[in-house]
Short mmCIF file of N, CA, C and O in Angstrom, two decimals:
data_model
loop_
_atom_site.label_atom_id
_atom_site.label_comp_id
_atom_site.label_asym_id
_atom_site.label_seq_id
_atom_site.Cartn_x
_atom_site.Cartn_y
_atom_site.Cartn_z
N MET A 1 0.84 -1.17 0.00
CA MET A 1 0.00 0.00 0.00
C MET A 1 0.89 1.24 0.00
O MET A 1 1.82 1.35 0.78
N LYS A 2 0.58 2.16 -0.87
CA LYS A 2 1.33 3.41 -0.92
C LYS A 2 0.84 4.33 0.19
O LYS A 2 -0.35 4.39 0.49
N THR A 3 1.79 5.05 0.79
CA THR A 3 1.48 5.94 1.89
C THR A 3 2.06 7.32 1.63
O THR A 3 3.20 7.44 1.20
N ILE A 4 1.26 8.33 1.91
CA ILE A 4 1.70 9.71 1.84
C ILE A 4 1.64 10.27 3.26
O ILE A 4 0.59 10.23 3.90
N TYR A 5 2.76 10.75 3.75
CA TYR A 5 2.81 11.40 5.05
C TYR A 5 2.65 12.90 4.82
O TYR A 5 3.42 13.49 4.08
N VAL A 6 1.67 13.47 5.45
CA VAL A 6 1.40 14.90 5.31
C VAL A 6 1.73 15.56 6.65
O VAL A 6 1.16 15.20 7.69
N LYS A 7 2.66 16.52 6.61
CA LYS A 7 3.07 17.25 7.81
C LYS A 7 2.65 18.71 7.64
O LYS A 7 3.44 19.52 7.17
N PRO A 8 1.42 19.03 8.04
CA PRO A 8 0.99 20.42 7.87
C PRO A 8 1.79 21.38 8.75
O PRO A 8 1.93 22.55 8.43
N TRP A 9 2.31 20.85 9.87
CA TRP A 9 3.10 21.65 10.79
C TRP A 9 4.09 20.73 11.47
O TRP A 9 3.72 19.66 11.94
N ASN A 10 5.36 21.12 11.53
CA ASN A 10 6.32 20.24 12.18
C ASN A 10 6.57 20.64 13.63
O ASN A 10 7.41 20.05 14.30
N GLY A 11 5.84 21.62 14.14
CA GLY A 11 5.95 22.02 15.54
C GLY A 11 5.16 21.10 16.45
O GLY A 11 4.36 20.28 16.00
N CYS A 12 5.41 21.23 17.74
CA CYS A 12 4.74 20.38 18.71
C CYS A 12 4.65 21.10 20.04
O CYS A 12 5.47 21.97 20.35
N ASN A 13 3.66 20.72 20.83
CA ASN A 13 3.49 21.30 22.16
C ASN A 13 4.22 20.51 23.24
O ASN A 13 4.23 20.90 24.40
N LEU A 14 4.85 19.40 22.89
CA LEU A 14 5.63 18.60 23.83
C LEU A 14 7.10 18.63 23.42
O LEU A 14 7.43 18.99 22.30
N ARG A 15 7.94 18.20 24.31
CA ARG A 15 9.37 18.04 24.01
C ARG A 15 9.81 16.68 24.54
O ARG A 15 10.53 16.57 25.53
N CYS A 16 9.34 15.64 23.87
CA CYS A 16 9.63 14.27 24.31
C CYS A 16 11.12 13.98 24.19
O CYS A 16 11.76 14.38 23.21
N ASP A 17 11.66 13.28 25.18
CA ASP A 17 13.09 12.96 25.19
C ASP A 17 13.52 12.16 23.96
O ASP A 17 14.63 12.30 23.48
N PHE A 18 12.63 11.33 23.45
CA PHE A 18 12.99 10.41 22.37
C PHE A 18 12.71 10.97 20.98
O PHE A 18 12.99 10.32 19.98
N CYS A 19 12.19 12.18 20.88
CA CYS A 19 11.72 12.68 19.58
C CYS A 19 12.86 12.88 18.59
O CYS A 19 13.91 13.43 18.90
N TYR A 20 12.59 12.45 17.37
CA TYR A 20 13.56 12.56 16.27
C TYR A 20 13.49 13.92 15.59
O TYR A 20 14.35 14.27 14.79
N ASN A 21 12.44 14.68 15.85
CA ASN A 21 12.14 15.88 15.07
C ASN A 21 12.85 17.11 15.63
O ASN A 21 12.28 17.87 16.40
N ALA A 22 14.08 17.30 15.23
CA ALA A 22 14.86 18.46 15.70
C ALA A 22 14.31 19.78 15.16
O ALA A 22 14.64 20.84 15.66
N GLN A 23 13.46 19.72 14.14
CA GLN A 23 12.92 20.93 13.53
C GLN A 23 11.92 21.65 14.43
O GLN A 23 11.56 22.77 14.17
N MET A 24 11.47 20.99 15.48
CA MET A 24 10.43 21.59 16.30
C MET A 24 10.83 22.91 16.94
O MET A 24 9.99 23.74 17.22
N GLU A 25 12.10 23.10 17.16
CA GLU A 25 12.55 24.38 17.72
C GLU A 25 12.38 25.50 16.71
O GLU A 25 12.24 26.65 17.08
N ASN A 26 12.42 25.18 15.44
CA ASN A 26 12.23 26.16 14.36
C ASN A 26 11.05 25.71 13.50
O ASN A 26 11.18 25.50 12.31
N SER A 27 9.91 25.55 14.14
CA SER A 27 8.77 24.94 13.45
C SER A 27 8.28 25.79 12.28
O SER A 27 8.34 27.02 12.31
N THR A 28 7.86 25.08 11.26
CA THR A 28 7.29 25.73 10.08
C THR A 28 5.95 25.09 9.76
O THR A 28 5.70 23.94 10.10
N LYS A 29 5.10 25.87 9.11
CA LYS A 29 3.78 25.39 8.71
C LYS A 29 3.72 25.39 7.19
O LYS A 29 4.34 26.22 6.54
N MET A 30 2.95 24.44 6.66
CA MET A 30 2.72 24.44 5.22
C MET A 30 1.91 25.68 4.86
O MET A 30 1.04 26.09 5.61
N THR A 31 2.19 26.22 3.72
CA THR A 31 1.41 27.35 3.22
C THR A 31 0.14 26.82 2.57
O THR A 31 0.02 25.63 2.27
N ASP A 32 -0.79 27.72 2.31
CA ASP A 32 -2.01 27.32 1.60
C ASP A 32 -1.66 26.73 0.23
O ASP A 32 -2.27 25.77 -0.22
N VAL A 33 -0.65 27.30 -0.41
CA VAL A 33 -0.22 26.79 -1.72
C VAL A 33 0.34 25.38 -1.57
O VAL A 33 0.02 24.48 -2.35
N GLY A 34 1.16 25.16 -0.55
CA GLY A 34 1.70 23.83 -0.31
C GLY A 34 0.63 22.80 0.00
O GLY A 34 0.69 21.66 -0.46
N LEU A 35 -0.36 23.23 0.74
CA LEU A 35 -1.46 22.32 1.08
C LEU A 35 -2.27 21.97 -0.16
O LEU A 35 -2.65 20.82 -0.37
N GLU A 36 -2.52 22.96 -0.99
CA GLU A 36 -3.27 22.69 -2.23
C GLU A 36 -2.46 21.79 -3.16
O GLU A 36 -3.02 20.90 -3.81
N ARG A 37 -1.17 21.99 -3.21
CA ARG A 37 -0.31 21.12 -4.02
C ARG A 37 -0.36 19.67 -3.52
O ARG A 37 -0.32 18.73 -4.31
N THR A 38 -0.45 19.52 -2.21
CA THR A 38 -0.55 18.18 -1.63
C THR A 38 -1.83 17.49 -2.10
O THR A 38 -1.80 16.33 -2.52
N LEU A 39 -2.94 18.20 -2.05
CA LEU A 39 -4.20 17.63 -2.54
C LEU A 39 -4.12 17.32 -4.03
O LEU A 39 -4.61 16.27 -4.48
N ASN A 40 -3.52 18.21 -4.79
CA ASN A 40 -3.37 17.96 -6.23
C ASN A 40 -2.50 16.74 -6.50
O ASN A 40 -2.78 15.95 -7.41
N TYR A 41 -1.45 16.56 -5.70
CA TYR A 41 -0.58 15.39 -5.84
C TYR A 41 -1.35 14.10 -5.55
O TYR A 41 -1.23 13.11 -6.27
N ILE A 42 -2.18 14.13 -4.52
CA ILE A 42 -3.00 12.95 -4.18
C ILE A 42 -3.97 12.66 -5.32
O ILE A 42 -4.12 11.51 -5.75
N ARG A 43 -4.63 13.70 -5.84
CA ARG A 43 -5.54 13.52 -6.98
C ARG A 43 -4.80 12.87 -8.16
O ARG A 43 -5.32 11.97 -8.82
N GLU A 44 -3.60 13.37 -8.44
CA GLU A 44 -2.79 12.86 -9.55
C GLU A 44 -2.46 11.38 -9.34
O GLU A 44 -2.57 10.57 -10.26
N LEU A 45 -2.03 11.03 -8.14
CA LEU A 45 -1.72 9.63 -7.85
C LEU A 45 -2.92 8.72 -8.07
O LEU A 45 -2.79 7.60 -8.56
N LEU A 46 -4.10 9.22 -7.71
CA LEU A 46 -5.30 8.39 -7.79
C LEU A 46 -5.82 8.21 -9.21
O LEU A 46 -6.74 7.42 -9.44
N ARG A 47 -5.23 8.90 -10.16
CA ARG A 47 -5.59 8.66 -11.56
C ARG A 47 -5.12 7.29 -12.02
O ARG A 47 -5.63 6.73 -12.99
N ASN A 48 -4.13 6.75 -11.32
CA ASN A 48 -3.59 5.43 -11.64
C ASN A 48 -4.25 4.41 -10.70
O ASN A 48 -4.04 4.46 -9.49
N PRO A 49 -5.03 3.47 -11.24
CA PRO A 49 -5.71 2.49 -10.39
C PRO A 49 -4.76 1.61 -9.58
O PRO A 49 -5.15 1.03 -8.57
N ASN A 50 -3.49 1.54 -9.99
CA ASN A 50 -2.52 0.76 -9.22
C ASN A 50 -2.16 1.41 -7.89
O ASN A 50 -1.49 0.79 -7.06
N ASN A 51 -2.56 2.66 -7.70
CA ASN A 51 -2.25 3.36 -6.46
C ASN A 51 -3.33 3.20 -5.38
O ASN A 51 -3.25 3.81 -4.33
N TYR A 52 -4.34 2.40 -5.67
CA TYR A 52 -5.38 2.12 -4.67
C TYR A 52 -5.01 0.88 -3.90
O TYR A 52 -4.50 -0.07 -4.48
N PRO A 53 -5.30 0.78 -2.61
CA PRO A 53 -5.72 1.90 -1.78
C PRO A 53 -4.53 2.78 -1.44
O PRO A 53 -3.40 2.30 -1.37
N LEU A 54 -4.80 4.04 -1.25
CA LEU A 54 -3.76 5.01 -0.90
C LEU A 54 -4.00 5.44 0.55
O LEU A 54 -5.10 5.85 0.91
N LEU A 55 -2.96 5.33 1.36
CA LEU A 55 -3.04 5.74 2.76
C LEU A 55 -2.47 7.15 2.89
O LEU A 55 -1.35 7.40 2.43
N VAL A 56 -3.23 8.05 3.49
CA VAL A 56 -2.77 9.40 3.77
C VAL A 56 -2.69 9.52 5.29
O VAL A 56 -3.68 9.30 5.99
N HIS A 57 -1.49 9.83 5.76
CA HIS A 57 -1.25 9.86 7.20
C HIS A 57 -0.81 11.25 7.65
O HIS A 57 0.20 11.77 7.18
N LEU A 58 -1.60 11.86 8.53
CA LEU A 58 -1.25 13.16 9.10
C LEU A 58 -0.20 12.95 10.18
O LEU A 58 -0.38 12.12 11.06
N HIS A 59 0.87 13.70 10.09
CA HIS A 59 2.02 13.49 10.94
C HIS A 59 2.60 14.85 11.28
O HIS A 59 2.16 15.86 10.79
N GLY A 60 3.62 14.89 12.09
CA GLY A 60 4.19 16.18 12.43
C GLY A 60 5.58 16.01 12.99
O GLY A 60 6.27 15.10 12.62
N GLY A 61 5.80 16.79 13.95
CA GLY A 61 5.17 17.53 15.00
C GLY A 61 3.80 16.98 15.39
O GLY A 61 3.54 15.80 15.36
N GLU A 62 2.97 17.91 15.78
CA GLU A 62 1.60 17.60 16.18
C GLU A 62 0.64 18.20 15.16
O GLU A 62 0.35 19.39 15.18
N PRO A 63 0.12 17.35 14.25
CA PRO A 63 -0.73 17.88 13.18
C PRO A 63 -2.04 18.48 13.68
O PRO A 63 -2.57 19.39 13.05
N MET A 64 -2.53 18.03 14.82
CA MET A 64 -3.81 18.53 15.31
C MET A 64 -3.72 19.96 15.86
O MET A 64 -4.73 20.55 16.20
N LEU A 65 -2.53 20.52 15.91
CA LEU A 65 -2.38 21.91 16.32
C LEU A 65 -2.36 22.86 15.12
O LEU A 65 -2.23 24.07 15.27
N TYR A 66 -2.49 22.28 13.91
CA TYR A 66 -2.60 23.10 12.72
C TYR A 66 -4.01 23.68 12.65
O TYR A 66 -4.89 23.33 13.43
N ARG A 67 -4.26 24.53 11.68
CA ARG A 67 -5.57 25.20 11.53
C ARG A 67 -6.69 24.17 11.39
O ARG A 67 -6.71 23.37 10.45
N GLU A 68 -7.65 24.24 12.29
CA GLU A 68 -8.77 23.29 12.27
C GLU A 68 -9.57 23.37 10.98
O GLU A 68 -9.99 22.34 10.45
N ASP A 69 -9.80 24.58 10.47
CA ASP A 69 -10.59 24.71 9.25
C ASP A 69 -9.94 23.97 8.09
O ASP A 69 -10.60 23.25 7.34
N TRP A 70 -8.63 24.12 7.96
CA TRP A 70 -7.94 23.43 6.87
C TRP A 70 -7.92 21.93 7.10
O TRP A 70 -8.18 21.16 6.18
N LEU A 71 -7.61 21.49 8.32
CA LEU A 71 -7.57 20.05 8.60
C LEU A 71 -8.92 19.40 8.31
O LEU A 71 -8.98 18.32 7.73
N LEU A 72 -9.98 20.06 8.71
CA LEU A 72 -11.32 19.51 8.47
C LEU A 72 -11.59 19.39 6.98
O LEU A 72 -12.02 18.32 6.50
N ASP A 73 -11.33 20.44 6.21
CA ASP A 73 -11.54 20.39 4.76
C ASP A 73 -10.64 19.34 4.11
O ASP A 73 -11.08 18.58 3.25
N PHE A 74 -9.38 19.30 4.53
CA PHE A 74 -8.43 18.34 3.97
C PHE A 74 -8.90 16.91 4.23
O PHE A 74 -8.94 16.09 3.31
N CYS A 75 -9.29 16.62 5.46
CA CYS A 75 -9.71 15.26 5.81
C CYS A 75 -10.97 14.85 5.05
O CYS A 75 -11.06 13.72 4.55
N LYS A 76 -11.93 15.75 4.96
CA LYS A 76 -13.15 15.45 4.20
C LYS A 76 -12.82 15.19 2.74
O LYS A 76 -13.37 14.27 2.12
N THR A 77 -11.94 16.01 2.17
CA THR A 77 -11.57 15.84 0.76
C THR A 77 -10.85 14.52 0.53
O THR A 77 -11.18 13.77 -0.40
N VAL A 78 -9.88 14.21 1.37
CA VAL A 78 -9.12 12.97 1.23
C VAL A 78 -10.04 11.76 1.36
O VAL A 78 -9.94 10.80 0.59
N ARG A 79 -10.97 11.80 2.30
CA ARG A 79 -11.92 10.68 2.45
C ARG A 79 -12.83 10.58 1.23
O ARG A 79 -13.17 9.49 0.79
N SER A 80 -13.22 11.74 0.66
CA SER A 80 -14.08 11.70 -0.52
C SER A 80 -13.37 11.08 -1.72
O SER A 80 -14.01 10.57 -2.64
N PHE A 81 -12.04 11.13 -1.73
CA PHE A 81 -11.24 10.49 -2.78
C PHE A 81 -11.21 8.97 -2.62
O PHE A 81 -10.73 8.26 -3.50
N GLY A 82 -11.65 8.46 -1.46
CA GLY A 82 -11.59 7.04 -1.20
C GLY A 82 -10.30 6.59 -0.55
O GLY A 82 -10.00 5.39 -0.49
N CYS A 83 -9.53 7.53 -0.04
CA CYS A 83 -8.26 7.20 0.62
C CYS A 83 -8.50 6.70 2.04
O CYS A 83 -9.49 7.02 2.67
N ILE A 84 -7.54 5.94 2.52
CA ILE A 84 -7.48 5.58 3.93
C ILE A 84 -6.80 6.75 4.62
O ILE A 84 -5.75 7.21 4.19
N LEU A 85 -7.38 7.23 5.70
CA LEU A 85 -6.86 8.40 6.40
C LEU A 85 -6.56 8.03 7.84
O LEU A 85 -7.41 7.49 8.55
N THR A 86 -5.32 8.31 8.28
CA THR A 86 -4.93 8.07 9.67
C THR A 86 -4.14 9.28 10.17
O THR A 86 -3.80 10.17 9.40
N CYS A 87 -3.83 9.25 11.46
CA CYS A 87 -3.16 10.39 12.09
C CYS A 87 -2.34 9.90 13.28
O CYS A 87 -2.76 8.99 13.99
N THR A 88 -1.18 10.51 13.48
CA THR A 88 -0.42 10.32 14.72
C THR A 88 -0.58 11.60 15.52
O THR A 88 -0.33 12.69 15.01
N THR A 89 -1.00 11.46 16.78
CA THR A 89 -1.27 12.62 17.62
C THR A 89 -0.83 12.35 19.05
O THR A 89 -0.87 11.21 19.51
N ASN A 90 -0.45 13.40 19.77
CA ASN A 90 -0.06 13.21 21.16
C ASN A 90 -1.23 13.39 22.13
O ASN A 90 -1.09 13.15 23.32
N LEU A 91 -2.37 13.84 21.66
CA LEU A 91 -3.59 14.02 22.45
C LEU A 91 -3.43 14.95 23.65
O LEU A 91 -4.18 14.86 24.61
N THR A 92 -2.49 15.86 23.60
CA THR A 92 -2.31 16.78 24.73
C THR A 92 -2.61 18.21 24.29
O THR A 92 -1.73 19.07 24.23
N TYR A 93 -3.87 18.44 23.97
CA TYR A 93 -4.37 19.74 23.55
C TYR A 93 -5.84 19.80 23.91
O TYR A 93 -6.45 18.79 24.22
N THR A 94 -6.41 20.99 23.86
CA THR A 94 -7.84 21.12 24.12
C THR A 94 -8.60 20.44 23.00
O THR A 94 -8.41 20.75 21.82
N LEU A 95 -9.45 19.52 23.37
CA LEU A 95 -10.19 18.72 22.39
C LEU A 95 -11.48 19.46 22.03
O LEU A 95 -12.53 19.23 22.59
N THR A 96 -11.37 20.37 21.09
CA THR A 96 -12.51 21.17 20.64
C THR A 96 -13.45 20.30 19.80
O THR A 96 -13.10 19.19 19.39
N ASP A 97 -14.64 20.82 19.53
CA ASP A 97 -15.57 20.10 18.66
C ASP A 97 -14.95 19.89 17.28
O ASP A 97 -15.14 18.85 16.66
N GLY A 98 -14.19 20.89 16.80
CA GLY A 98 -13.53 20.77 15.50
C GLY A 98 -12.52 19.63 15.48
O GLY A 98 -12.47 18.85 14.53
N LYS A 99 -11.73 19.52 16.53
CA LYS A 99 -10.73 18.44 16.60
C LYS A 99 -11.42 17.08 16.72
O LYS A 99 -10.98 16.10 16.12
N LYS A 100 -12.51 17.02 17.47
CA LYS A 100 -13.27 15.76 17.57
C LYS A 100 -13.78 15.36 16.19
O LYS A 100 -13.73 14.18 15.82
N GLU A 101 -14.29 16.33 15.44
CA GLU A 101 -14.80 16.02 14.10
C GLU A 101 -13.67 15.55 13.18
O GLU A 101 -13.84 14.60 12.41
N ILE A 102 -12.52 16.20 13.26
CA ILE A 102 -11.37 15.80 12.44
C ILE A 102 -10.99 14.36 12.77
O ILE A 102 -10.82 13.53 11.87
N LEU A 103 -10.85 14.04 14.05
CA LEU A 103 -10.47 12.68 14.43
C LEU A 103 -11.55 11.67 14.05
O LEU A 103 -11.24 10.52 13.74
N SER A 104 -12.81 12.09 14.03
CA SER A 104 -13.89 11.18 13.64
C SER A 104 -13.82 10.82 12.15
O SER A 104 -14.41 9.83 11.73
N LEU A 105 -13.09 11.62 11.37
CA LEU A 105 -12.97 11.36 9.93
C LEU A 105 -11.87 10.34 9.60
O LEU A 105 -11.73 9.92 8.45
N MET A 106 -11.10 9.94 10.60
CA MET A 106 -10.07 8.92 10.35
C MET A 106 -10.77 7.62 9.96
O MET A 106 -11.84 7.30 10.46
N THR A 107 -10.16 6.88 9.05
CA THR A 107 -10.75 5.64 8.56
C THR A 107 -10.95 4.67 9.73
O THR A 107 -10.01 4.45 10.51
N PRO A 108 -12.14 4.11 9.85
CA PRO A 108 -12.40 3.20 10.97
C PRO A 108 -11.56 1.92 10.91
O PRO A 108 -11.26 1.40 9.83
N ARG A 109 -11.22 1.47 12.08
CA ARG A 109 -10.58 0.17 12.26
C ARG A 109 -11.19 -0.41 13.53
O ARG A 109 -11.24 0.28 14.55
N PHE A 110 -11.65 -1.62 13.46
CA PHE A 110 -12.34 -2.24 14.59
C PHE A 110 -13.54 -1.40 15.03
O PHE A 110 -13.84 -1.29 16.21
N GLY A 111 -14.21 -0.77 14.06
CA GLY A 111 -15.44 -0.05 14.33
C GLY A 111 -15.29 1.37 14.86
O GLY A 111 -16.28 2.03 15.14
N LYS A 112 -14.05 1.85 15.01
CA LYS A 112 -13.83 3.22 15.51
C LYS A 112 -12.81 3.92 14.63
O LYS A 112 -11.95 3.28 14.05
N PRO A 113 -12.89 5.27 14.56
CA PRO A 113 -11.87 6.00 13.79
C PRO A 113 -10.47 5.66 14.31
O PRO A 113 -10.24 5.61 15.52
N PHE A 114 -9.55 5.41 13.38
CA PHE A 114 -8.22 4.95 13.75
C PHE A 114 -7.21 6.09 13.71
O PHE A 114 -7.00 6.72 12.69
N PHE A 115 -6.61 6.35 14.85
CA PHE A 115 -5.48 7.27 14.94
C PHE A 115 -4.49 6.68 15.92
O PHE A 115 -4.84 5.81 16.72
N GLN A 116 -3.26 7.14 15.84
CA GLN A 116 -2.19 6.57 16.66
C GLN A 116 -1.71 7.57 17.69
O GLN A 116 -1.60 8.76 17.42
N THR A 117 -1.40 7.03 18.87
CA THR A 117 -0.79 7.82 19.93
C THR A 117 0.02 6.85 20.77
O THR A 117 -0.02 5.64 20.54
N SER A 118 0.77 7.37 21.73
CA SER A 118 1.52 6.47 22.61
C SER A 118 1.56 7.06 24.01
O SER A 118 1.38 8.26 24.21
N TYR A 119 1.77 6.18 24.95
CA TYR A 119 1.94 6.59 26.34
C TYR A 119 3.30 6.09 26.78
O TYR A 119 3.65 4.94 26.58
N ASP A 120 4.07 6.97 27.37
CA ASP A 120 5.41 6.61 27.82
C ASP A 120 5.52 6.91 29.31
O ASP A 120 5.13 7.98 29.77
N VAL A 121 6.03 5.97 30.05
CA VAL A 121 6.12 6.07 31.50
C VAL A 121 7.14 7.12 31.93
O VAL A 121 8.14 7.36 31.25
N GLY A 122 6.87 7.73 33.05
CA GLY A 122 7.81 8.70 33.61
C GLY A 122 7.73 10.03 32.90
O GLY A 122 6.69 10.44 32.40
N THR A 123 8.87 10.70 32.81
CA THR A 123 8.90 12.03 32.19
C THR A 123 9.50 12.00 30.79
O THR A 123 9.86 13.03 30.25
N THR A 124 9.57 10.80 30.21
CA THR A 124 10.08 10.68 28.85
C THR A 124 9.26 11.51 27.89
O THR A 124 9.77 12.17 27.01
N ARG A 125 7.95 11.49 28.09
CA ARG A 125 7.05 12.21 27.20
C ARG A 125 6.42 13.42 27.88
O ARG A 125 6.45 14.52 27.37
N PHE A 126 5.78 13.18 28.99
CA PHE A 126 5.07 14.24 29.68
C PHE A 126 5.96 14.86 30.76
O PHE A 126 6.33 14.20 31.73
N LYS A 127 6.31 16.10 30.57
CA LYS A 127 7.15 16.80 31.55
C LYS A 127 6.30 17.35 32.70
O LYS A 127 6.78 17.54 33.80
N LEU A 128 5.03 17.59 32.42
CA LEU A 128 4.12 18.16 33.40
C LEU A 128 2.96 17.22 33.67
O LEU A 128 2.47 16.54 32.76
N GLU A 129 2.49 17.21 34.88
CA GLU A 129 1.32 16.40 35.24
C GLU A 129 0.10 16.83 34.44
O GLU A 129 -0.73 16.01 34.05
N SER A 130 -0.01 18.11 34.14
CA SER A 130 -1.16 18.60 33.36
C SER A 130 -1.18 17.99 31.95
O SER A 130 -2.25 17.75 31.40
N GLU A 131 -0.01 17.74 31.37
CA GLU A 131 0.05 17.09 30.04
C GLU A 131 -0.45 15.66 30.12
O GLU A 131 -1.22 15.21 29.27
N ARG A 132 -0.03 14.95 31.16
CA ARG A 132 -0.47 13.56 31.34
C ARG A 132 -1.98 13.50 31.55
O ARG A 132 -2.68 12.69 30.96
N ARG A 133 -2.51 14.42 32.39
CA ARG A 133 -3.96 14.45 32.64
C ARG A 133 -4.72 14.76 31.35
O ARG A 133 -5.75 14.14 31.07
N GLN A 134 -4.22 15.73 30.56
CA GLN A 134 -4.88 16.10 29.30
C GLN A 134 -4.95 14.90 28.37
O GLN A 134 -5.97 14.64 27.73
N PHE A 135 -3.85 14.15 28.28
CA PHE A 135 -3.80 12.95 27.44
C PHE A 135 -4.90 11.97 27.84
O PHE A 135 -5.68 11.51 27.01
N PHE A 136 -4.98 11.65 29.12
CA PHE A 136 -5.97 10.66 29.57
C PHE A 136 -7.39 11.19 29.49
O PHE A 136 -8.32 10.45 29.15
N ASP A 137 -7.60 12.47 29.77
CA ASP A 137 -8.95 13.05 29.61
C ASP A 137 -9.40 12.94 28.16
O ASP A 137 -10.54 12.54 27.88
N ASN A 138 -8.52 13.30 27.24
CA ASN A 138 -8.88 13.23 25.81
C ASN A 138 -9.08 11.78 25.37
O ASN A 138 -10.02 11.48 24.61
N LEU A 139 -8.23 10.88 25.82
CA LEU A 139 -8.37 9.47 25.48
C LEU A 139 -9.73 8.94 25.95
O LEU A 139 -10.44 8.26 25.20
N ASN A 140 -10.11 9.28 27.16
CA ASN A 140 -11.40 8.84 27.68
C ASN A 140 -12.56 9.45 26.92
O ASN A 140 -13.57 8.79 26.66
N THR A 141 -12.44 10.72 26.55
CA THR A 141 -13.50 11.39 25.78
C THR A 141 -13.70 10.72 24.43
O THR A 141 -14.85 10.59 23.96
N LEU A 142 -12.63 10.30 23.80
CA LEU A 142 -12.72 9.76 22.44
C LEU A 142 -13.09 8.28 22.39
O LEU A 142 -13.36 7.76 21.31
N GLN A 143 -13.15 7.61 23.52
CA GLN A 143 -13.48 6.18 23.50
C GLN A 143 -14.95 5.96 23.30
O GLN A 143 -15.80 6.59 23.70
#
């Protein structure tokens, strides 16, 4: 299966000890032009039936901290193309109605929208107790 990793923003609200993404200190966001080019690239790939199914994976940094309006439109468009849509997220942000809707658009697996996250013991990931609590509150809300 072909996979496209889309990084709308390489910044993050955490500073995990194990993170590979050194760019987070100088985070950049995709421009509207870059985002439109990404959708056009996906459309182009899908002209070839050998590219089905195509997996589109939102990645970062923390992609859910990008503009909700764009993420929502992007996810709806990608799903309308028939793509499999997934996301890696740290779940340590305010879970707005917009973010809930975005996560609900992830392709279901085992009957629920599929997105990836991880929990790491100690302070490897969560430096503050409030980050750990936010993670578990959001995880419980989304179950």
